[in-house]
XYZ file of C-alpha atoms in Angstrom:
548
model
C 0.116 0.161 -0.151
C 1.456 3.242 -0.790
C 1.559 5.994 1.787
C -0.315 9.197 1.823
C 2.667 11.197 2.292
C 4.878 10.505 -0.536
C 4.970 9.381 -4.157
C 5.421 5.861 -5.488
C 9.014 6.442 -6.067
C 9.793 7.680 -2.912
C 7.728 4.941 -1.241
C 9.528 2.484 -3.128
C 12.911 3.814 -1.744
C 11.509 3.961 1.566
C 10.169 0.309 1.226
C 13.925 -0.532 0.088
C 15.459 0.366 3.513
C 16.665 -2.337 5.488
C 15.809 -0.365 8.706
C 12.418 -0.027 9.916
C 10.662 3.114 9.933
C 7.363 4.422 11.289
C 5.965 8.097 10.510
C 3.900 10.014 13.183
C 2.212 13.073 12.719
C 2.095 15.775 15.712
C -0.910 14.290 17.289
C 0.855 10.693 17.399
C -1.256 9.041 14.809
C 0.642 6.933 12.353
C 1.132 8.324 8.861
C 3.092 5.419 7.325
C 5.733 2.745 7.771
C 7.900 1.233 5.207
C 8.424 -2.635 4.719
C 10.875 -3.526 7.223
C 8.656 -1.829 10.052
C 5.609 -3.811 9.082
C 7.943 -7.181 9.205
C 9.389 -6.356 12.367
C 6.051 -5.908 14.142
C 4.000 -8.400 12.059
C 1.603 -5.685 10.924
C 0.031 -4.800 7.505
C 0.018 -1.018 6.552
C -3.913 -0.696 6.302
C -4.311 -2.121 9.742
C -2.031 0.703 11.520
C -2.211 3.920 9.320
C -4.536 6.652 10.827
C -4.665 5.095 14.224
C -2.891 6.711 17.519
C 0.440 4.940 17.623
C -0.319 3.160 21.083
C -3.473 2.078 20.032
C -1.763 0.045 17.426
C 0.866 -1.257 19.677
C -0.173 -1.107 23.356
C 2.292 -0.823 26.430
C 2.115 0.164 29.964
C 1.355 3.525 31.305
C 4.837 4.233 32.447
C 6.505 3.188 28.993
C 3.782 5.313 27.218
C 4.531 8.411 29.105
C 8.024 8.209 28.101
C 7.357 7.420 24.503
C 5.124 10.165 24.336
C 7.374 12.907 26.161
C 10.333 11.732 23.826
C 7.885 12.584 20.382
C 7.060 15.930 22.230
C 10.565 16.720 22.751
C 11.351 16.324 19.157
C 8.424 18.391 18.214
C 9.180 21.095 20.635
C 12.983 21.432 20.192
C 13.213 20.240 16.333
C 16.103 17.758 17.364
C 16.525 13.964 17.665
C 15.775 12.067 20.616
C 16.824 8.890 21.768
C 15.053 6.363 23.896
C 17.704 3.451 24.876
C 15.165 0.764 25.919
C 11.270 0.854 25.232
C 8.856 -1.739 25.352
C 5.876 -1.823 23.111
C 3.944 -5.122 22.164
C 3.625 -6.552 18.382
C 0.813 -9.160 17.452
C 2.000 -12.661 17.792
C 2.810 -14.425 14.119
C -0.112 -17.341 14.987
C -2.647 -14.376 15.537
C -3.193 -15.014 19.429
C -2.771 -12.207 21.067
C 0.442 -9.516 21.514
C 4.052 -10.833 22.518
C 6.177 -8.228 24.373
C 9.240 -6.920 22.623
C 11.729 -4.557 23.565
C 13.271 -1.783 21.165
C 16.143 1.115 21.434
C 14.289 3.682 19.377
C 15.300 7.126 17.629
C 12.925 9.883 17.259
C 13.728 12.395 14.180
C 11.988 15.462 13.208
C 10.729 15.866 9.685
C 10.361 19.826 8.755
C 7.577 21.115 6.505
C 8.123 24.111 4.542
C 7.516 26.599 7.354
C 10.603 24.891 9.082
C 8.546 23.819 11.828
C 7.925 19.746 12.661
C 5.379 18.083 10.488
C 5.963 14.569 11.114
C 8.231 12.482 13.532
C 10.330 9.489 12.256
C 10.425 6.775 14.287
C 13.545 4.329 13.839
C 13.230 1.024 16.421
C 15.658 -1.526 16.977
C 14.814 -4.748 18.352
C 16.609 -5.583 21.563
C 14.383 -8.171 22.783
C 17.031 -10.792 22.427
C 19.439 -8.857 24.499
C 16.688 -8.248 27.122
C 16.442 -11.999 27.415
C 20.080 -12.706 27.718
C 20.176 -10.219 30.472
C 17.660 -11.899 32.489
C 19.527 -15.227 31.986
C 22.444 -14.299 32.940
C 21.157 -12.771 36.096
C 18.695 -15.532 36.902
C 21.790 -18.566 35.795
C 19.917 -19.816 32.898
C 20.641 -21.896 30.037
C 22.062 -18.843 27.890
C 25.082 -18.748 25.632
C 28.013 -18.013 27.799
C 30.259 -17.120 24.964
C 27.763 -14.303 24.013
C 26.934 -13.072 27.815
C 30.010 -10.816 28.194
C 29.758 -8.932 24.944
C 25.699 -8.738 24.812
C 25.273 -8.006 28.699
C 27.818 -5.220 28.195
C 25.779 -3.822 25.166
C 22.463 -4.027 27.024
C 24.162 -2.538 30.490
C 25.162 0.348 28.366
C 21.490 0.672 27.004
C 20.189 0.210 30.245
C 22.343 2.922 31.917
C 20.981 5.293 29.110
C 17.828 3.951 29.729
C 17.716 4.904 33.225
C 19.553 8.242 32.973
C 16.610 8.931 30.388
C 14.322 8.200 33.265
C 15.913 10.513 35.852
C 16.052 13.181 33.032
C 12.438 13.040 32.319
C 11.490 13.118 35.861
C 13.951 16.437 36.119
C 12.035 17.817 33.550
C 8.515 17.000 34.601
C 9.651 18.658 37.708
C 10.771 21.537 35.982
C 7.838 21.717 34.050
C 5.532 21.630 37.070
C 7.390 24.632 38.448
C 7.342 26.278 35.508
C 3.324 26.012 35.232
C 2.711 26.972 38.818
C 5.072 29.726 38.831
C 3.213 32.972 39.790
C 5.109 35.102 37.402
C 4.109 34.946 33.931
C 6.556 32.883 31.761
C 6.689 31.780 28.104
C 9.502 30.238 25.926
C 9.401 31.655 22.381
C 11.738 30.204 19.631
C 13.363 31.314 16.540
C 12.934 34.692 14.710
C 8.817 34.261 14.400
C 9.058 33.893 18.376
C 6.906 30.829 18.248
C 5.382 29.723 21.369
C 7.232 26.460 22.891
C 6.045 26.937 26.496
C 3.617 28.937 28.580
C 2.464 28.770 32.092
C -0.669 29.527 33.872
C -0.255 32.860 34.855
C 0.424 33.686 31.104
C -2.729 32.213 30.145
C -4.663 34.139 33.148
C -3.033 37.370 31.731
C -3.239 37.268 28.286
C -6.262 34.615 27.831
C -6.816 30.973 27.316
C -5.790 30.408 23.563
C -3.793 28.241 21.174
C -0.388 29.048 21.886
C 2.204 26.181 21.519
C 3.500 26.195 17.663
C 2.115 29.296 17.206
C 4.081 32.916 16.478
C 3.576 35.319 18.837
C 1.752 37.474 16.174
C -0.824 34.905 15.379
C -1.357 33.866 19.053
C -1.446 37.064 20.415
C -2.201 39.349 17.301
C -3.129 42.186 19.703
C 0.730 42.789 20.835
C 1.617 43.692 17.314
C 0.270 47.350 17.386
C 1.109 47.723 21.179
C 4.927 47.513 20.430
C 5.643 44.102 22.042
C 6.522 42.395 18.616
C 9.298 45.179 17.828
C 10.786 44.723 21.092
C 11.007 40.945 20.727
C 12.489 41.415 17.421
C 14.995 43.875 18.926
C 16.077 41.329 21.855
C 16.362 38.573 18.874
C 18.395 40.834 16.605
C 20.538 42.564 19.318
C 20.970 39.359 21.968
C 20.401 42.030 24.716
C 17.885 41.565 27.530
C 14.858 44.193 27.856
C 13.565 45.217 31.257
C 10.414 47.019 31.544
C 8.446 48.558 34.240
C 4.909 49.565 34.340
C 3.875 49.013 30.395
C 0.393 49.201 29.736
C -0.914 46.297 27.711
C -4.335 45.448 26.204
C -5.339 41.627 25.737
C -8.571 39.836 24.651
C -9.104 37.483 27.729
C -12.654 36.279 26.730
C -14.719 35.047 23.247
C -15.457 38.708 22.174
C -12.897 41.279 20.969
C -13.112 43.447 24.195
C -9.480 44.630 25.196
C -8.688 44.132 28.443
C -6.012 46.799 29.910
C -3.253 45.794 32.463
C -0.148 46.734 33.521
C 3.345 44.603 33.796
C 6.950 44.503 34.748
C 8.646 41.896 32.396
C 12.174 40.843 31.010
C 12.787 39.596 27.628
C 15.538 37.721 28.174
C 17.429 36.294 25.230
C 18.406 32.320 24.921
C 21.514 31.827 23.339
C 22.600 28.381 22.003
C 26.026 26.460 22.339
C 27.185 28.137 19.040
C 26.665 31.459 20.652
C 23.432 32.478 18.311
C 20.023 33.600 19.973
C 17.911 30.652 19.922
C 14.822 32.315 21.225
C 13.816 34.464 24.142
C 12.229 33.665 27.563
C 9.491 35.891 28.903
C 9.191 36.538 32.430
C 6.951 39.138 34.310
C 4.522 40.141 36.883
C 0.919 41.625 36.515
C 1.225 44.974 38.520
C -2.041 46.345 37.392
C -3.420 46.400 41.153
C -0.385 48.158 42.267
C -0.312 50.354 39.447
C -4.084 51.429 39.882
C -3.676 51.879 43.347
C -0.569 54.298 42.960
C -2.085 56.238 40.414
C -5.186 56.853 42.727
C -2.733 57.993 45.346
C -0.731 59.942 42.930
C -4.176 61.541 41.860
C -5.073 61.960 45.617
C -1.750 63.713 46.170
C -1.840 65.949 43.665
C -5.576 67.065 44.523
C -4.424 67.638 48.118
C -1.577 69.842 46.812
C -4.207 71.696 44.815
C -6.533 72.325 47.849
C -3.780 73.458 50.018
C -2.389 76.112 47.373
C -6.229 77.104 47.484
C -6.592 76.992 51.214
C -3.054 79.205 51.656
C -4.395 81.628 48.917
C -7.744 81.693 50.962
C -5.740 82.154 54.024
C -3.725 85.067 52.858
C -6.898 86.789 51.679
C -8.910 86.022 54.860
C -6.051 87.482 57.051
C -5.458 90.593 54.736
C -8.985 91.490 54.594
C -8.882 92.705 58.467
C -5.444 94.626 57.910
C -6.897 97.310 55.657
C -9.544 98.518 58.227
C -7.100 98.076 60.994
C -4.290 100.034 58.981
C -6.558 102.672 58.324
C -8.351 103.227 61.964
C -4.686 103.154 63.095
C -3.517 105.713 60.895
C -6.569 108.103 61.780
C -5.768 107.333 65.447
C -2.058 108.300 64.683
C -3.043 111.664 63.325
C -4.529 112.801 66.746
C -7.327 114.740 64.655
C -10.489 112.479 65.625
C -12.960 113.751 68.256
C -14.090 111.253 70.999
C -16.621 109.545 68.853
C -14.063 109.140 65.985
C -11.682 107.627 68.601
C -14.198 105.110 69.674
C -15.444 104.033 66.254
C -11.688 103.401 64.870
C -10.753 101.581 68.295
C -14.224 99.342 67.799
C -13.030 98.850 64.135
C -9.567 97.466 65.206
C -11.203 95.272 68.177
C -13.534 93.781 65.874
C -10.976 92.944 63.199
C -8.721 91.680 65.581
C -11.400 89.492 66.972
C -11.871 88.166 63.522
C -8.430 87.524 63.074
C -7.907 85.728 66.403
C -11.018 83.497 65.377
C -9.054 82.598 62.168
C -6.157 81.715 64.091
C -8.032 79.633 66.597
C -9.723 77.493 63.882
C -6.469 76.780 62.338
C -5.013 75.715 66.067
C -8.021 73.822 66.857
C -8.178 71.809 63.727
C -4.366 71.161 64.020
C -4.765 69.600 67.348
C -8.060 67.578 66.438
C -6.300 66.301 63.383
C -3.060 65.284 65.216
C -4.806 63.650 68.162
C -3.775 66.174 70.715
C -7.085 66.819 72.092
C -8.670 64.740 75.155
C -12.279 64.591 75.144
C -14.008 65.462 78.603
C -16.635 62.779 78.486
C -19.798 63.114 80.695
C -23.376 62.021 80.397
C -24.844 64.758 77.965
C -28.546 65.346 76.947
C -28.188 66.314 73.367
C -31.212 68.457 73.649
C -29.298 71.059 75.912
C -26.308 70.813 73.102
C -29.016 72.160 70.383
C -30.074 74.686 73.100
C -26.650 76.040 73.733
C -25.872 75.680 69.837
C -28.503 77.664 68.745
C -27.985 80.355 71.300
C -24.052 80.941 70.287
C -25.381 81.108 66.363
C -28.619 82.983 67.004
C -26.826 86.548 65.881
C -25.210 84.905 62.597
C -28.928 83.241 61.738
C -30.885 86.409 62.728
C -28.465 88.693 60.789
C -28.991 86.664 57.599
C -32.949 86.358 58.443
C -33.084 82.489 57.968
C -36.110 80.724 59.461
C -35.259 78.112 61.989
C -37.160 75.469 63.157
C -36.193 72.932 65.667
C -37.540 69.350 66.436
C -36.566 67.488 69.656
C -37.885 63.996 70.638
C -40.282 63.569 73.866
C -37.717 61.492 75.334
C -34.171 62.026 76.769
C -31.422 61.421 73.956
C -28.310 60.727 76.408
C -24.841 60.463 75.024
C -21.322 59.892 76.372
C -19.480 63.074 75.373
C -17.531 66.303 75.683
C -20.508 69.003 76.035
C -18.397 71.803 74.972
C -16.820 69.692 71.835
C -20.293 68.764 70.797
C -22.092 72.204 71.001
C -18.862 73.119 68.759
C -20.054 70.137 65.983
C -23.417 71.559 65.742
C -22.379 75.204 65.874
C -20.085 74.813 63.006
C -22.818 72.895 61.041
C -25.447 75.679 61.676
C -22.737 78.387 60.514
C -22.026 76.205 57.336
C -25.941 76.243 56.587
C -25.923 80.013 57.302
C -23.236 80.798 55.031
C -24.484 78.633 52.047
C -28.206 79.585 52.445
C -29.385 82.734 50.987
C -30.800 85.520 52.923
C -34.409 84.567 54.279
C -33.687 80.973 53.919
C -34.859 78.160 56.446
C -32.690 76.010 58.401
C -34.076 73.151 60.196
C -32.353 70.853 63.208
C -34.089 67.845 63.948
C -32.705 65.561 67.097
C -34.152 62.082 67.337
C -33.156 58.885 69.287
C -33.743 55.114 69.460
C -32.372 52.382 71.678
C -28.827 52.579 70.693
C -28.271 55.910 68.837
C -29.041 59.490 68.729
C -29.142 61.264 65.268
C -28.704 65.285 64.924
C -29.546 66.598 61.405
C -29.434 70.085 60.097
C -31.109 70.820 56.834
C -30.956 73.857 54.909
C -32.449 75.126 51.593
C -29.250 76.775 50.297
C -26.916 76.284 47.334
C -26.549 72.579 47.790
C -23.691 70.314 46.631
C -22.543 68.748 43.423
C -22.366 64.810 43.984
C -18.180 65.066 43.930
C -18.092 67.460 46.972
C -20.509 65.388 48.886
C -18.105 62.557 48.763
C -15.019 64.617 50.305
C -17.180 67.295 52.024
C -15.346 66.357 55.292
C -11.688 66.342 53.597
C -9.557 69.101 55.126
C -9.048 71.914 52.445
C -11.957 70.364 50.313
C -13.916 73.819 50.324
C -10.976 75.977 50.290
C -12.584 77.183 46.472
C -13.776 80.726 47.260
C -17.477 81.246 45.425
C -19.572 84.638 45.657
C -21.993 82.684 47.968
C -19.366 82.812 50.762
C -20.165 86.213 51.935
C -19.187 85.346 55.677
C -15.751 84.281 54.515
C -13.892 81.952 56.603
C -11.305 79.029 55.958
C -13.555 76.146 55.064
C -12.098 73.954 57.768
C -14.896 73.576 59.788
C -16.475 70.259 58.595
C -12.995 68.507 58.655
C -12.995 69.746 62.491
C -16.620 68.411 62.689
C -15.758 64.977 61.463
C -12.817 64.387 63.430
C -14.691 65.450 66.603
C -17.657 63.233 65.840
C -15.329 60.277 65.232
C -13.478 60.916 68.779
C -16.889 60.221 70.126
C -17.376 57.033 68.272
C -20.163 58.352 66.021
C -20.107 59.127 62.305
C -21.593 62.004 59.985
C -22.947 62.046 56.583
C -23.684 64.839 53.609
C -26.143 64.574 51.407
C -27.697 67.063 48.954
C -30.273 66.746 45.921
C -28.031 68.918 43.910
C -26.854 72.518 43.221
C -29.638 75.054 44.588
C -31.465 72.268 46.311
C -29.858 72.483 49.815
C -27.951 70.131 51.701
C -28.292 68.003 55.040
C -25.568 66.840 57.557
C -26.586 64.254 59.841
C -24.353 63.355 62.962
C -24.934 59.814 64.653
C -24.062 59.078 68.184
C -23.836 56.005 70.676
C -26.889 56.276 72.843
C -25.571 56.403 76.525
C -27.032 53.247 78.177
C -29.925 54.304 80.849
C -28.065 52.181 83.695
C -25.022 54.495 83.165
C -27.190 57.713 83.965
C -28.565 60.160 81.838
C -28.685 63.822 81.687
C -31.749 65.599 82.217
C -34.215 66.693 79.166
C -35.191 69.994 78.583
C -38.289 69.220 76.662
C -39.363 69.677 73.041
C -39.934 72.816 71.394
C -40.470 74.021 67.710
C -39.783 77.442 66.590
């Protein structure tokens, strides 16, 4: 029968060889055999062509694994591979089952037009008699003694090679296992086309589950061409110099569609140099640093934003401190002239006192927020009735609210709302919230204060119908310097650090604060939630409900 791989003439040459040959394709299916091979294995070509090699010639599992590994090495390396001793069984001449036979086998690559291994040529030498002689010598049987020294020596050398192959295979298997399980992504590329020879699981996780082995990089992962990776591989292969890259962006198709997923990598392209000093391939190793890179980018953006906020704050601070200096300077100049009457002196003095108080207040605010944010404030905790805190804060802010003609509505619960807290600091919290509402609500607006309590918590909210907040400001309203931007609505001035101070004081009390707004021009609500003081621990007196 003519082999499908070659014409009649070359089949005749193939059959003329006294040496047995079997041809396997890349999937280890039998593609052909010559006459000597068929004679040595008692098979007909039609019975074996197209069958998986070790279905046609059975063997044990260990030997099967060794044989497959040998063929795979040839396909991977394109080099000859020798197995000193391999058992595969052939049919008995009488047709009654199979008989065990031992072979010394050479696997050779047959390259296609593209330079890749298209077929593997197997050349087996039957060493069954040597195996039998070895057993006879060991067991003291009736083997021809004249042949034993020479043939046993041959077999001993063959056996040593076979055992060395087993050790080498175990080492290779162990290295492959480590390679596959390595946390870094790894790949071995061969030749100028960067053909994938090995990839590990981390590589598949990075660039997707696809057909890599035996494929050039531009075919297996086509999206890398436009991203510059193929050019880097070409440069490393041409120059023989390693390429180390940090934080490079890459986009891979990890799913069945064309969606590209971005990631960031640290990696090295290391040339693989052969014995002749030429570059044979490239070893790729690296780490997916996407999470670290994105986290670092967020930190950088945050630092840049904080730097901008601080710059704006310092500009505002300079403005706020300079504003009082003009009237102070004018009043001082008038006083120095000595031309003012008594009323003029009183007026100039009042201006100076008022502006000095304003400047002192700014400095006090700065010192206070500095102490609180650095943890230098010690709370003087005591049972505190939150209704009294509301009363004190409203009394303190009444002049500001009245000056802007705001209507204030207060809702208190019908039962005590005690907490364990520093009364002075809690009054400071509500006073800041009321001041914030007054500043950001146009004249004649409305401010609602609501206090409520349940078995475990006390809630205090301040709602206004002022200018409101955009969504991005709601998420950072309590950050230091977050409100440093000056707007026409901030007619009362100030440094915009009150909410940061409020947040820190509330958290020192074990509470939380939340800001919400339906949007610009629709008002804002600030809600403080504190742990309620257990009745068994004592509670302050309750002043009763009041609504204005």
